[in-house]
Structures are given as C-alpha cells and as structure tokens.
PDB file of C-alpha atoms in Angstrom:
ATOM      1  CA  MET A  83     -10.454  -7.614   0.883  1.00 97.00           C
ATOM      2  CA  ILE A  84     -11.121  -3.924   1.639  1.00 98.00           C
ATOM      3  CA  PRO A  85     -10.986  -2.072   4.690  1.00 97.00           C
ATOM      4  CA  HIS A  86     -13.134   1.016   5.313  1.00 97.00           C
ATOM      5  CA  ARG A  87     -14.075   3.805   6.991  1.00 94.00           C
ATOM      6  CA  GLU A  88     -16.783   6.827   6.278  1.00 94.00           C
ATOM      7  CA  ASP A  89     -16.322   6.985   2.241  1.00 93.00           C
ATOM      8  CA  PHE A  90     -19.408   5.522   0.976  1.00 95.00           C
ATOM      9  CA  ALA A  91     -19.241   6.882  -2.339  1.00 95.00           C
ATOM     10  CA  ARG A  92     -15.783   5.888  -3.112  1.00 96.00           C
ATOM     11  CA  LEU A  93     -16.646   2.146  -1.334  1.00 97.00           C
ATOM     12  CA  CYS A  94     -19.290   2.280  -4.111  1.00 97.00           C
ATOM     13  CA  ARG A  95     -17.586   3.386  -7.019  1.00 97.00           C
ATOM     14  CA  LEU A  96     -14.631   0.226  -5.881  1.00 98.00           C
ATOM     15  CA  LEU A  97     -17.344  -2.795  -5.318  1.00 98.00           C
ATOM     16  CA  ASP A  98     -18.591  -1.609  -8.666  1.00 98.00           C
ATOM     17  CA  SER A  99     -15.491  -2.803 -10.417  1.00 98.00           C
ATOM     18  CA  ILE A 100     -15.684  -5.965  -8.889  1.00 98.00           C
ATOM     19  CA  PRO A 101     -17.383  -8.856 -10.786  1.00 98.00           C
ATOM     20  CA  LEU A 102     -19.496  -9.454  -7.731  1.00 97.00           C
ATOM     21  CA  SER A 103     -22.195 -12.207  -9.322  1.00 95.00           C
ATOM     22  CA  ARG A 104     -18.904 -14.490  -9.648  1.00 95.00           C
ATOM     23  CA  MET A 105     -19.530 -17.689  -7.359  1.00 94.00           C
ATOM     24  CA  ASP A 106     -15.686 -18.101  -7.118  1.00 96.00           C
ATOM     25  CA  LEU A 107     -14.830 -14.835  -5.479  1.00 97.00           C
ATOM     26  CA  GLU A 108     -15.197 -14.074  -2.167  1.00 98.00           C
ATOM     27  CA  CYS A 109     -15.405 -10.058  -1.736  1.00 98.00           C
ATOM     28  CA  LEU A 110     -15.016  -9.083   2.366  1.00 98.00           C
ATOM     29  CA  VAL A 111     -15.855  -5.493   3.184  1.00 98.00           C
ATOM     30  CA  VAL A 112     -14.378  -5.040   6.999  1.00 98.00           C
ATOM     31  CA  ASP A 113     -15.828  -1.379   8.162  1.00 97.00           C
ATOM     32  CA  ASP A 114     -13.504   0.272  10.634  1.00 96.00           C
ATOM     33  CA  SER A 115     -15.972   1.151  12.699  1.00 94.00           C
ATOM     34  CA  SER A 116     -17.741   4.146  10.705  1.00 94.00           C
ATOM     35  CA  ASP A 117     -19.623   6.571  12.556  1.00 93.00           C
ATOM     36  CA  ASN A 118     -22.372   6.738  10.266  1.00 91.00           C
ATOM     37  CA  GLN A 119     -23.477   2.894  10.477  1.00 92.00           C
ATOM     38  CA  GLY A 120     -27.164   3.648   9.360  1.00 92.00           C
ATOM     39  CA  HIS A 121     -25.334   4.423   5.874  1.00 92.00           C
ATOM     40  CA  LEU A 122     -23.547   1.839   5.696  1.00 93.00           C
ATOM     41  CA  LEU A 123     -26.726  -0.621   6.441  1.00 94.00           C
ATOM     42  CA  GLU A 124     -28.623   0.929   3.814  1.00 93.00           C
ATOM     43  CA  LEU A 125     -25.592   0.226   1.697  1.00 93.00           C
ATOM     44  CA  MET A 126     -25.203  -3.542   2.262  1.00 95.00           C
ATOM     45  CA  PRO A 127     -28.771  -4.979   0.212  1.00 96.00           C
ATOM     46  CA  ARG A 128     -26.982  -2.946  -2.835  1.00 96.00           C
ATOM     47  CA  TYR A 129     -24.375  -5.415  -2.636  1.00 97.00           C
ATOM     48  CA  PRO A 130     -25.671  -9.042  -1.656  1.00 95.00           C
ATOM     49  CA  GLY A 131     -22.480 -10.378  -2.874  1.00 94.00           C
ATOM     50  CA  VAL A 132     -19.918  -8.772  -0.263  1.00 97.00           C
ATOM     51  CA  VAL A 133     -19.390 -10.579   3.171  1.00 97.00           C
ATOM     52  CA  TRP A 134     -19.153  -7.574   5.763  1.00 97.00           C
ATOM     53  CA  GLY A 135     -16.877  -7.480   8.623  1.00 97.00           C
ATOM     54  CA  SER A 136     -16.457  -5.002  11.415  1.00 96.00           C
ATOM     55  CA  THR A 137     -13.804  -3.832  13.827  1.00 96.00           C
ATOM     56  CA  ILE A 138     -14.638  -3.719  17.590  1.00 95.00           C
ATOM     57  CA  SER A 139     -13.352  -0.285  17.496  1.00 94.00           C
ATOM     58  CA  PRO A 140     -11.710   2.618  15.147  1.00 92.00           C
ATOM     59  CA  SER A 141      -8.349   0.964  14.826  1.00 92.00           C
ATOM     60  CA  GLY A 142      -6.924   1.770  11.359  1.00 92.00           C
ATOM     61  CA  ALA A 143      -6.863  -0.441   7.932  1.00 94.00           C
ATOM     62  CA  GLY A 144      -4.682  -2.342   9.357  1.00 95.00           C
ATOM     63  CA  SER A 145      -6.543  -3.425  12.062  1.00 96.00           C
ATOM     64  CA  ALA A 146      -9.193  -4.234   9.419  1.00 97.00           C
ATOM     65  CA  ARG A 147      -7.442  -6.328   7.246  1.00 97.00           C
ATOM     66  CA  ASN A 148      -6.274  -8.477   9.925  1.00 97.00           C
ATOM     67  CA  VAL A 149     -10.206  -9.002  10.635  1.00 98.00           C
ATOM     68  CA  GLY A 150     -10.677  -9.803   6.963  1.00 98.00           C
ATOM     69  CA  LEU A 151      -7.739 -12.014   6.944  1.00 98.00           C
ATOM     70  CA  ALA A 152      -9.330 -14.041   9.721  1.00 97.00           C
ATOM     71  CA  MET A 153     -12.801 -14.118   7.861  1.00 97.00           C
ATOM     72  CA  ALA A 154     -11.203 -14.995   4.313  1.00 97.00           C
ATOM     73  CA  ASN A 155     -11.804 -18.636   3.173  1.00 96.00           C
ATOM     74  CA  GLY A 156     -10.228 -18.470  -0.879  1.00 95.00           C
ATOM     75  CA  GLN A 157      -7.107 -19.864  -1.872  1.00 97.00           C
ATOM     76  CA  PHE A 158      -5.726 -16.181  -3.018  1.00 98.00           C
ATOM     77  CA  VAL A 159      -5.899 -12.573  -1.653  1.00 98.00           C
ATOM     78  CA  ILE A 160      -6.258  -9.695  -3.058  1.00 98.00           C
ATOM     79  CA  PHE A 161      -6.237  -6.181  -1.406  1.00 98.00           C
ATOM     80  CA  ALA A 162      -7.979  -3.302  -2.229  1.00 98.00           C
ATOM     81  CA  ASP A 163      -8.089   0.412  -0.813  1.00 96.00           C
ATOM     82  CA  SER A 164     -11.533   1.717  -0.687  1.00 96.00           C
ATOM     83  CA  ASP A 165     -10.992   4.839  -2.298  1.00 94.00           C
ATOM     84  CA  ASP A 166      -9.249   2.965  -5.312  1.00 96.00           C
ATOM     85  CA  GLU A 167     -10.907   1.040  -8.105  1.00 97.00           C
ATOM     86  CA  PHE A 168      -9.823  -2.301 -10.305  1.00 98.00           C
ATOM     87  CA  ILE A 169      -9.556  -1.466 -14.067  1.00 97.00           C
ATOM     88  CA  SER A 170     -12.193  -3.185 -16.173  1.00 97.00           C
ATOM     89  CA  GLY A 171     -11.113  -6.627 -17.260  1.00 97.00           C
ATOM     90  CA  ALA A 172      -8.419  -6.845 -14.217  1.00 98.00           C
ATOM     91  CA  PHE A 173     -10.175 -10.207 -12.821  1.00 98.00           C
ATOM     92  CA  ASP A 174      -9.368 -11.949 -16.673  1.00 98.00           C
ATOM     93  CA  ILE A 175      -5.878 -11.138 -16.454  1.00 98.00           C
ATOM     94  CA  PHE A 176      -6.201 -12.507 -12.752  1.00 98.00           C
ATOM     95  CA  ASP A 177      -7.666 -15.699 -14.103  1.00 98.00           C
ATOM     96  CA  ARG A 178      -5.153 -16.145 -17.123  1.00 98.00           C
ATOM     97  CA  SER A 179      -2.264 -15.302 -15.207  1.00 98.00           C
ATOM     98  CA  ILE A 180      -2.124 -16.693 -11.357  1.00 98.00           C
ATOM     99  CA  GLU A 181      -0.841 -20.639 -10.573  1.00 97.00           C
ATOM    100  CA  SER A 182      -1.874 -22.831  -7.992  1.00 95.00           C
ATOM    101  CA  LYS A 183       2.098 -22.660  -6.836  1.00 96.00           C
ATOM    102  CA  ASP A 184       2.147 -18.854  -6.601  1.00 98.00           C
ATOM    103  CA  GLU A 185       2.810 -17.384  -3.642  1.00 98.00           C
ATOM    104  CA  LEU A 186       3.227 -13.556  -4.812  1.00 98.00           C
ATOM    105  CA  VAL A 187       2.355 -12.113  -7.530  1.00 98.00           C
ATOM    106  CA  TYR A 188       2.835  -8.259  -8.861  1.00 98.00           C
ATOM    107  CA  PHE A 189       1.051  -6.325 -11.036  1.00 98.00           C
ATOM    108  CA  LEU A 190       1.142  -2.722 -12.712  1.00 98.00           C
ATOM    109  CA  LEU A 191      -0.842  -0.003 -11.686  1.00 97.00           C
ATOM    110  CA  GLU A 192      -2.556   3.156 -13.220  1.00 95.00           C
ATOM    111  CA  GLY A 193      -2.012   6.018 -11.300  1.00 92.00           C
ATOM    112  CA  VAL A 194      -4.388   9.099 -10.956  1.00 91.00           C
ATOM    113  CA  CYS A 195      -4.704  12.234  -9.189  1.00 85.00           C
ATOM    114  CA  GLU A 196      -8.512  12.474  -8.214  1.00 83.00           C
ATOM    115  CA  GLY A 197     -10.124  15.713  -9.776  1.00 75.00           C
ATOM    116  CA  ASP A 198      -7.943  16.503 -12.648  1.00 73.00           C
ATOM    117  CA  SER A 199      -6.313  14.565 -15.333  1.00 63.00           C
ATOM    118  CA  HIS A 200      -2.571  14.255 -13.822  1.00 72.00           C
ATOM    119  CA  GLY A 201      -0.958  10.781 -13.457  1.00 73.00           C
ATOM    120  CA  SER A 202       0.256   9.921 -10.132  1.00 72.00           C
ATOM    121  CA  ALA A 203       3.886   9.326  -9.180  1.00 76.00           C
ATOM    122  CA  ARG A 204       3.103   6.882  -6.730  1.00 75.00           C
ATOM    123  CA  ALA A 205       1.899   4.365  -9.319  1.00 91.00           C
ATOM    124  CA  SER A 206       4.863   4.797 -11.550  1.00 91.00           C
ATOM    125  CA  ARG A 207       7.722   4.326  -8.920  1.00 90.00           C
ATOM    126  CA  LEU A 208       6.010   0.682  -7.861  1.00 95.00           C
ATOM    127  CA  ASN A 209       5.772  -0.024 -11.553  1.00 96.00           C
ATOM    128  CA  ASP A 210       9.096   1.093 -12.220  1.00 95.00           C
ATOM    129  CA  LEU A 211      10.101  -1.506  -9.585  1.00 96.00           C
ATOM    130  CA  CYS A 212       8.191  -4.194 -11.243  1.00 98.00           C
ATOM    131  CA  LEU A 213       9.427  -3.454 -14.786  1.00 98.00           C
ATOM    132  CA  ASN A 214      12.817  -3.308 -13.459  1.00 97.00           C
ATOM    133  CA  TYR A 215      12.672  -6.811 -11.877  1.00 97.00           C
ATOM    134  CA  TYR A 216      10.961  -8.521 -15.006  1.00 98.00           C
ATOM    135  CA  ALA A 217      13.355  -7.163 -17.627  1.00 98.00           C
ATOM    136  CA  ASN A 218      16.413  -7.761 -15.408  1.00 97.00           C
ATOM    137  CA  PRO A 219      15.529 -10.192 -12.786  1.00 96.00           C
ATOM    138  CA  THR A 220      18.876  -9.902 -10.626  1.00 94.00           C
ATOM    139  CA  PRO A 221      19.201  -9.943  -7.025  1.00 91.00           C
ATOM    140  CA  ARG A 222      19.075  -6.262  -6.714  1.00 89.00           C
ATOM    141  CA  ASN A 223      16.293  -5.452  -8.596  1.00 93.00           C
ATOM    142  CA  LEU A 224      14.672  -8.468  -6.480  1.00 94.00           C
ATOM    143  CA  GLY A 225      15.852  -6.545  -3.349  1.00 90.00           C
ATOM    144  CA  LEU A 226      14.640  -3.072  -4.469  1.00 91.00           C
ATOM    145  CA  LEU A 227      11.166  -4.653  -5.335  1.00 95.00           C
ATOM    146  CA  GLN A 228      10.915  -6.629  -2.119  1.00 94.00           C
ATOM    147  CA  ILE A 229      11.286  -3.426   0.221  1.00 92.00           C
ATOM    148  CA  GLY A 230      10.256  -0.596  -2.203  1.00 91.00           C
ATOM    149  CA  HIS A 231       6.862  -1.858  -3.033  1.00 95.00           C
ATOM    150  CA  VAL A 232       4.891  -1.824   0.206  1.00 93.00           C
ATOM    151  CA  ASN A 233       1.633  -1.555  -0.509  1.00 94.00           C
ATOM    152  CA  PRO A 234      -0.607  -4.484  -0.581  1.00 96.00           C
ATOM    153  CA  PHE A 235      -2.819  -3.461  -3.849  1.00 96.00           C
ATOM    154  CA  GLY A 236      -1.543  -4.535  -7.329  1.00 97.00           C
ATOM    155  CA  LYS A 237      -0.455  -8.099  -6.159  1.00 98.00           C
ATOM    156  CA  VAL A 238      -2.049 -11.662  -5.260  1.00 98.00           C
ATOM    157  CA  TYR A 239      -1.152 -13.313  -2.599  1.00 98.00           C
ATOM    158  CA  SER A 240      -1.430 -16.936  -1.562  1.00 98.00           C
ATOM    159  CA  LYS A 241      -3.641 -17.308   1.719  1.00 98.00           C
ATOM    160  CA  SER A 242      -1.713 -20.641   2.789  1.00 98.00           C
ATOM    161  CA  PHE A 243       1.416 -18.884   2.287  1.00 98.00           C
ATOM    162  CA  ILE A 244       0.220 -15.871   4.669  1.00 98.00           C
ATOM    163  CA  ASP A 245      -1.023 -18.554   7.161  1.00 98.00           C
ATOM    164  CA  LYS A 246       2.184 -20.410   7.431  1.00 97.00           C
ATOM    165  CA  GLN A 247       4.311 -17.208   7.721  1.00 97.00           C
ATOM    166  CA  GLY A 248       1.797 -15.667  10.227  1.00 96.00           C
ATOM    167  CA  LEU A 249       1.735 -12.430   8.280  1.00 97.00           C
ATOM    168  CA  SER A 250      -0.292  -9.620   9.720  1.00 96.00           C
ATOM    169  CA  PHE A 251      -0.708  -6.197   9.210  1.00 96.00           C
ATOM    170  CA  GLU A 252       0.444  -3.687  12.059  1.00 93.00           C
ATOM    171  CA  GLU A 253      -2.299  -1.638  13.762  1.00 89.00           C
ATOM    172  CA  THR A 254      -0.861   1.764  13.394  1.00 83.00           C
ATOM    173  CA  MET A 255      -2.951   4.627  12.290  1.00 80.00           C
ATOM    174  CA  VAL A 256      -0.299   5.165   9.113  1.00 86.00           C
ATOM    175  CA  SER A 257       2.283   2.556   7.388  1.00 89.00           C
ATOM    176  CA  ASN A 258       0.855  -0.186   9.062  1.00 91.00           C
ATOM    177  CA  ASP A 259       1.484  -2.554   5.729  1.00 93.00           C
ATOM    178  CA  VAL A 260       4.554  -2.098   5.466  1.00 94.00           C
ATOM    179  CA  VAL A 261       5.705  -4.877   7.738  1.00 94.00           C
ATOM    180  CA  PHE A 262       3.464  -6.983   5.965  1.00 96.00           C
ATOM    181  CA  ASN A 263       4.462  -6.578   2.565  1.00 97.00           C
ATOM    182  CA  VAL A 264       7.984  -6.244   2.930  1.00 95.00           C
ATOM    183  CA  LEU A 265       8.262  -9.233   4.828  1.00 96.00           C
ATOM    184  CA  GLY A 266       5.978 -10.915   2.853  1.00 97.00           C
ATOM    185  CA  ALA A 267       7.834 -10.541  -0.281  1.00 97.00           C
ATOM    186  CA  ILE A 268      11.138 -11.282   1.563  1.00 95.00           C
ATOM    187  CA  ARG A 269       9.901 -14.650   2.449  1.00 96.00           C
ATOM    188  CA  ALA A 270       8.459 -15.796  -0.491  1.00 97.00           C
ATOM    189  CA  SER A 271      10.066 -18.897  -2.229  1.00 94.00           C
ATOM    190  CA  GLN A 272       9.292 -17.509  -5.700  1.00 88.00           C
ATOM    191  CA  ILE A 273       8.028 -13.800  -6.951  1.00 95.00           C
ATOM    192  CA  ARG A 274       6.430 -13.096 -10.485  1.00 97.00           C
ATOM    193  CA  VAL A 275       5.740 -10.048 -12.147  1.00 98.00           C
ATOM    194  CA  VAL A 276       2.694  -9.848 -14.436  1.00 98.00           C
ATOM    195  CA  PRO A 277       3.309  -6.475 -16.891  1.00 98.00           C
ATOM    196  CA  ALA A 278      -0.155  -5.540 -17.259  1.00 98.00           C
ATOM    197  CA  PRO A 279      -2.389  -3.111 -15.110  1.00 98.00           C
ATOM    198  CA  VAL A 280      -5.345  -4.450 -12.727  1.00 98.00           C
ATOM    199  CA  TYR A 281      -5.598  -1.662 -10.404  1.00 98.00           C
ATOM    200  CA  ARG A 282      -6.530   2.389 -10.278  1.00 96.00           C
ATOM    201  CA  VAL A 283      -4.745   4.096  -7.492  1.00 94.00           C
ATOM    202  CA  PHE A 284      -6.320   7.580  -6.555  1.00 91.00           C
ATOM    203  CA  ARG A 285      -4.268  10.114  -4.607  1.00 83.00           C
ATOM    204  CA  ARG A 286      -6.887  12.449  -3.027  1.00 72.00           C
ATOM    205  CA  SER A 287      -6.332  15.707  -0.947  1.00 62.00           C
ATOM    206  CA  GLY A 288      -6.929  14.782   3.016  1.00 53.00           C
ATOM    207  CA  SER A 289      -5.792  10.739   2.302  1.00 57.00           C
ATOM    208  CA  LEU A 290      -3.346   9.288   4.766  1.00 49.00           C
ATOM    209  CA  THR A 291      -0.801   9.617   2.104  1.00 53.00           C
ATOM    210  CA  VAL A 292      -0.991  13.261   1.290  1.00 49.00           C
ATOM    211  CA  THR A 293      -1.723  14.878   4.758  1.00 50.00           C
ATOM    212  CA  ARG A 294       1.022  16.487   6.446  1.00 59.00           C
ATOM    213  CA  ASP A 295       1.368  16.058  10.478  1.00 87.00           C
ATOM    214  CA  SER A 296       4.480  15.588  12.128  1.00 90.00           C
ATOM    215  CA  GLU A 297       3.451  12.902  14.486  1.00 90.00           C
ATOM    216  CA  ALA A 298       1.956  10.665  11.735  1.00 89.00           C
ATOM    217  CA  TYR A 299       5.283  11.320   9.692  1.00 92.00           C
ATOM    218  CA  ILE A 300       7.346  10.070  12.655  1.00 93.00           C
ATOM    219  CA  GLU A 301       5.344   7.457  13.205  1.00 92.00           C
ATOM    220  CA  ARG A 302       6.164   6.382   9.625  1.00 91.00           C
ATOM    221  CA  VAL A 303       9.476   6.715  10.542  1.00 93.00           C
ATOM    222  CA  ARG A 304       9.411   4.434  13.508  1.00 93.00           C
ATOM    223  CA  VAL A 305       7.827   1.524  11.323  1.00 92.00           C
ATOM    224  CA  TRP A 306      10.719   1.500   8.869  1.00 92.00           C
ATOM    225  CA  VAL A 307      13.160   1.826  11.997  1.00 93.00           C
ATOM    226  CA  ARG A 308      11.284  -1.573  12.882  1.00 91.00           C
ATOM    227  CA  MET A 309      11.424  -2.556   9.619  1.00 91.00           C
ATOM    228  CA  ALA A 310      15.232  -2.275   9.278  1.00 90.00           C
ATOM    229  CA  GLU A 311      15.780  -4.282  12.359  1.00 91.00           C
ATOM    230  CA  LEU A 312      13.617  -7.215  10.864  1.00 90.00           C
ATOM    231  CA  MET A 313      15.165  -7.293   7.755  1.00 89.00           C
ATOM    232  CA  HIS A 314      18.430  -7.375   9.701  1.00 87.00           C
ATOM    233  CA  ILE A 315      17.251 -10.667  11.215  1.00 88.00           C
ATOM    234  CA  GLU A 316      15.804 -11.722   8.166  1.00 89.00           C
ATOM    235  CA  GLY A 317      19.458 -11.539   6.827  1.00 86.00           C
ATOM    236  CA  VAL A 318      18.543  -8.955   4.283  1.00 82.00           C
ATOM    237  CA  ARG A 319      21.507  -7.416   2.681  1.00 75.00           C
ATOM    238  CA  VAL A 320      19.533  -4.516   0.727  1.00 75.00           C
ATOM    239  CA  ARG A 321      19.023  -1.685   3.226  1.00 79.00           C
ATOM    240  CA  ARG A 322      16.366   1.176   3.108  1.00 83.00           C
ATOM    241  CA  SER A 323      17.610   4.519   2.561  1.00 86.00           C
ATOM    242  CA  GLY A 324      16.969   6.604   5.946  1.00 90.00           C
ATOM    243  CA  LEU A 325      18.594  10.113   4.063  1.00 89.00           C
ATOM    244  CA  GLY A 326      14.867  10.524   2.536  1.00 87.00           C
ATOM    245  CA  PHE A 327      13.278  10.664   5.621  1.00 92.00           C
ATOM    246  CA  VAL A 328      16.009  13.157   7.278  1.00 93.00           C
ATOM    247  CA  VAL A 329      15.387  15.562   4.302  1.00 91.00           C
ATOM    248  CA  ARG A 330      11.612  15.551   4.159  1.00 89.00           C
ATOM    249  CA  ALA A 331      11.788  15.778   7.958  1.00 93.00           C
ATOM    250  CA  MET A 332      13.168  19.382   7.364  1.00 92.00           C
ATOM    251  CA  SER A 333      10.058  20.385   5.734  1.00 90.00           C
ATOM    252  CA  TYR A 334       7.938  20.160   9.021  1.00 92.00           C
ATOM    253  CA  GLY A 335      10.866  22.365  11.225  1.00 92.00           C
ATOM    254  CA  PRO A 336      13.966  21.426  12.760  1.00 93.00           C
ATOM    255  CA  LYS A 337      12.786  19.779  15.697  1.00 94.00           C
ATOM    256  CA  VAL A 338      10.908  17.325  13.817  1.00 94.00           C
ATOM    257  CA  ALA A 339      14.368  16.853  11.770  1.00 94.00           C
ATOM    258  CA  LEU A 340      16.221  16.497  14.954  1.00 96.00           C
ATOM    259  CA  ARG A 341      13.842  13.731  16.242  1.00 95.00           C
ATOM    260  CA  VAL A 342      14.242  12.106  12.722  1.00 95.00           C
ATOM    261  CA  VAL A 343      17.971  12.515  12.613  1.00 96.00           C
ATOM    262  CA  GLY A 344      18.164  10.839  15.971  1.00 96.00           C
ATOM    263  CA  LEU A 345      15.602   7.763  15.048  1.00 96.00           C
ATOM    264  CA  VAL A 346      17.903   6.722  11.647  1.00 94.00           C
ATOM    265  CA  TRP A 347      21.461   7.275  13.284  1.00 93.00           C
ATOM    266  CA  HIS A 348      20.173   4.430  15.763  1.00 90.00           C
ATOM    267  CA  SER A 349      18.465   2.249  13.326  1.00 91.00           C
ATOM    268  CA  GLY A 350      19.387  -0.275  10.549  1.00 88.00           C
ATOM    269  CA  LEU A 351      18.593   2.436   7.976  1.00 90.00           C
ATOM    270  CA  SER A 352      21.545   3.458   5.741  1.00 87.00           C
ATOM    271  CA  TRP A 353      22.758   6.867   5.105  1.00 86.00           C
ATOM    272  CA  SER A 354      23.182   6.198   1.160  1.00 79.00           C
ATOM    273  CA  PRO A 355      22.116   9.204  -1.336  1.00 76.00           C
ATOM    274  CA  TRP A 356      20.752   6.137  -3.228  1.00 62.00           C
ATOM    275  CA  GLY A 357      17.347   4.565  -1.827  1.00 57.00           C
ATOM    276  CA  ILE A 358      15.545   7.719  -1.323  1.00 42.00           C
ATOM    277  CA  LYS A 359      11.668   6.494  -1.580  1.00 42.00           C
ATOM    278  CA  GLY A 360      12.512   3.557  -3.328  1.00 42.00           C
ATOM    279  CA  GLY A 361      15.924   4.540  -5.189  1.00 45.00           C
ATOM    280  CA  SER A 362      14.800   7.926  -7.439  1.00 49.00           C
ATOM    281  CA  LEU A 363      15.649  11.198  -5.934  1.00 50.00           C
ATOM    282  CA  ILE A 364      13.262  12.350  -9.096  1.00 50.00           C
ATOM    283  CA  TRP A 365      10.189  10.139  -7.923  1.00 49.00           C
ATOM    284  CA  TRP A 366      10.767  12.201  -4.152  1.00 50.00           C
ATOM    285  CA  VAL A 367      10.698  15.647  -6.029  1.00 54.00           C
ATOM    286  CA  LYS A 368       7.457  14.458  -8.165  1.00 54.00           C
ATOM    287  CA  ASP A 369       5.936  12.906  -5.145  1.00 54.00           C
ATOM    288  CA  GLY A 370       6.151  16.117  -2.934  1.00 57.00           C
ATOM    289  CA  LEU A 371       5.062  18.416  -5.623  1.00 57.00           C
ATOM    290  CA  GLU A 372       1.813  16.274  -6.242  1.00 55.00           C
ATOM    291  CA  LYS A 373       1.198  16.082  -2.422  1.00 55.00           C
ATOM    292  CA  ARG A 374       1.649  19.900  -2.248  1.00 56.00           C
ATOM    293  CA  ARG A 375      -0.912  20.121  -5.120  1.00 57.00           C
ATOM    294  CA  ALA A 376      -3.426  18.025  -3.460  1.00 54.00           C
ATOM    295  CA  ARG A 377      -2.854  20.107   0.022  1.00 51.00           C
ATOM    296  CA  VAL A 378      -3.407  23.312  -2.042  1.00 51.00           C
ATOM    297  CA  GLY A 379      -6.506  21.885  -3.475  1.00 54.00           C
ATOM    298  CA  LYS A 380      -8.043  20.668  -0.373  1.00 49.00           C
ATOM    299  CA  SER A 381      -7.449  24.221   1.574  1.00 47.00           C
ATOM    300  CA  GLY A 382      -9.157  26.169  -1.492  1.00 47.00           C
ATOM    301  CA  GLY A 383      -6.312  27.608  -3.132  1.00 42.00           C
ATOM    302  CA  SER A 384      -5.309  27.473  -6.691  1.00 35.00           C
ATOM    303  CA  GLY A 385      -4.423  23.935  -7.332  1.00 36.00           C
ATOM    304  CA  GLU A 386      -6.520  20.842  -7.525  1.00 33.00           C
ATOM    305  CA  ALA A 387      -7.481  17.727  -5.323  1.00 29.00           C
TER     306      ALA A 387
END
C-alpha cells in the first residue's frame, strides 16, 4: 500500500522493485490529489498490475493510507512510502517468513541518504530496536520496540487484525503514522522479528522528516502528547521521554522551546534523559547532523542531499 503525491519518478522506482506480475499480490497506490493528474494518467498504463485510488483533496499520507485500507482485500498489508524501494528478494523473504497466525512482523531496513553513499541513522535506529528484541525478548526491549518503531514500512500487518482493532492513520500532515503503529504494536497478541533486510528507506532534502518548520515540529510533539495519553489508557508502563523534544526545540528559538516545554510538562511524557528518540542520545546527534547535511545540500551549500 503506497501513498503518493507529486513524486512520479520515485514512485516508478518503487513500483519497479515490486513483483507486480504475481497473482497473489495486490498493489495499491493512493494518490493524494497530485496537481499533475495528466502525468499520473500517463503513468497508469505502464503499471497495469496496480490498483489506483485517490483522496478527495490533498490531505497527507495518513489520509491516503486510510483510503488504501478501505480498498485492500489481501490477508496481509505491507506499507511503503513512494520515495523508497524494496530490496531485491524482499518478497521471497516475506513468502518464507510470514505465517497465517501472524498479526505483526518486523523486518530490517537499509538506510541511504539519497544522492551520496552515506548510510542513514534513521534505519539503524529502527534496526537496533528490532535486533535488541530479537536477541533478548525482555519486556523492556518489547516496550522500546513498540513505542520506538513508529514507521509503517519494514513491517507486515494482518489485515484482519487492523480491522478488528479499528486501527487508522491520523490525518495530520506530519507524524500521521505514530498512533497507528504504536497502538498496533501494543495491541498485537504476538510480535515477531525476522532479522532480514527487505526495504530501502531514503533520506533526502525536502522530505517531511528533514524540513525545518517550527509549526510542523510542534505538531509532531502534539501527536506524541496524544500518544502518551492513549498509552496510559492502554496500561503501557514504558513511556516515551519528552526531553528529546525539548532539546531539539531549542534549535528553533526560545519561543518554540517554551511552547514545547509547556506541552511536555502537561503530558504523560517522561523527563528521563534516556529515551531521547527511542533511547539513544548518539542516534539523536547523528540524526540531527544527517538532516542538517540534507538541508544544506538542498540550499546549494557544500553538503549533499
């Protein structure tokens, strides 16, 4: 299931990495009302194995994924972002690994900064969460995996599990996948990790995870404040630290930092120094430097996007 908007070349790259000729595979692309509908119409005949859908108006990836969930007919759901791709052999790994009783299975990722040869800290953090739980499936490592792996890609969900739990994506422009992924992980009766890479996630300048915008950042914090409330209702003991949000907010200036302090102060987020972006201060520093390099590259500086 693929949400898409105005990125036709990368969408083709992704679709070319999927075995669309398979009769047991339903590939859904939900376009988030791209402005260039003519280009989209020209693209469709190239991929006759794709089922195409659309949002009514530009509403974000969360809305597009919800449209896709309503359209989906398969037993399992695999999410992908339109600017990423599957690694060669990924669907063979899915075939060997997925069992009919599975509700949620995690796989590994390969991270790349688009335009250069650098790896991405974004993938390594998620892989660490998976591998730590795989090697040592303690309640603590399970909790860190549940609340730390908030991206929908690199996972296989049971469609009946999604329907039974009434899971849906928030229709915000940022962090719209947090609630879906965390609640899904918390409510799954069993979670498995398959330590094999299946998906290549690209980080590039201009993406929502890189672009600096103070209001977008504050909206991300609000999503996690709501998530903390839901986790309390679900009886989850592991809490996400809000300190990392405050530290990063300082780079936006004192007004934004004070707003974020107020949000965290009145929330269920903890003030622990551990748990900055999933428990790794090293990751937080690497991720910040990586995003800065991507932004500098976009602005024409010495960095590469």
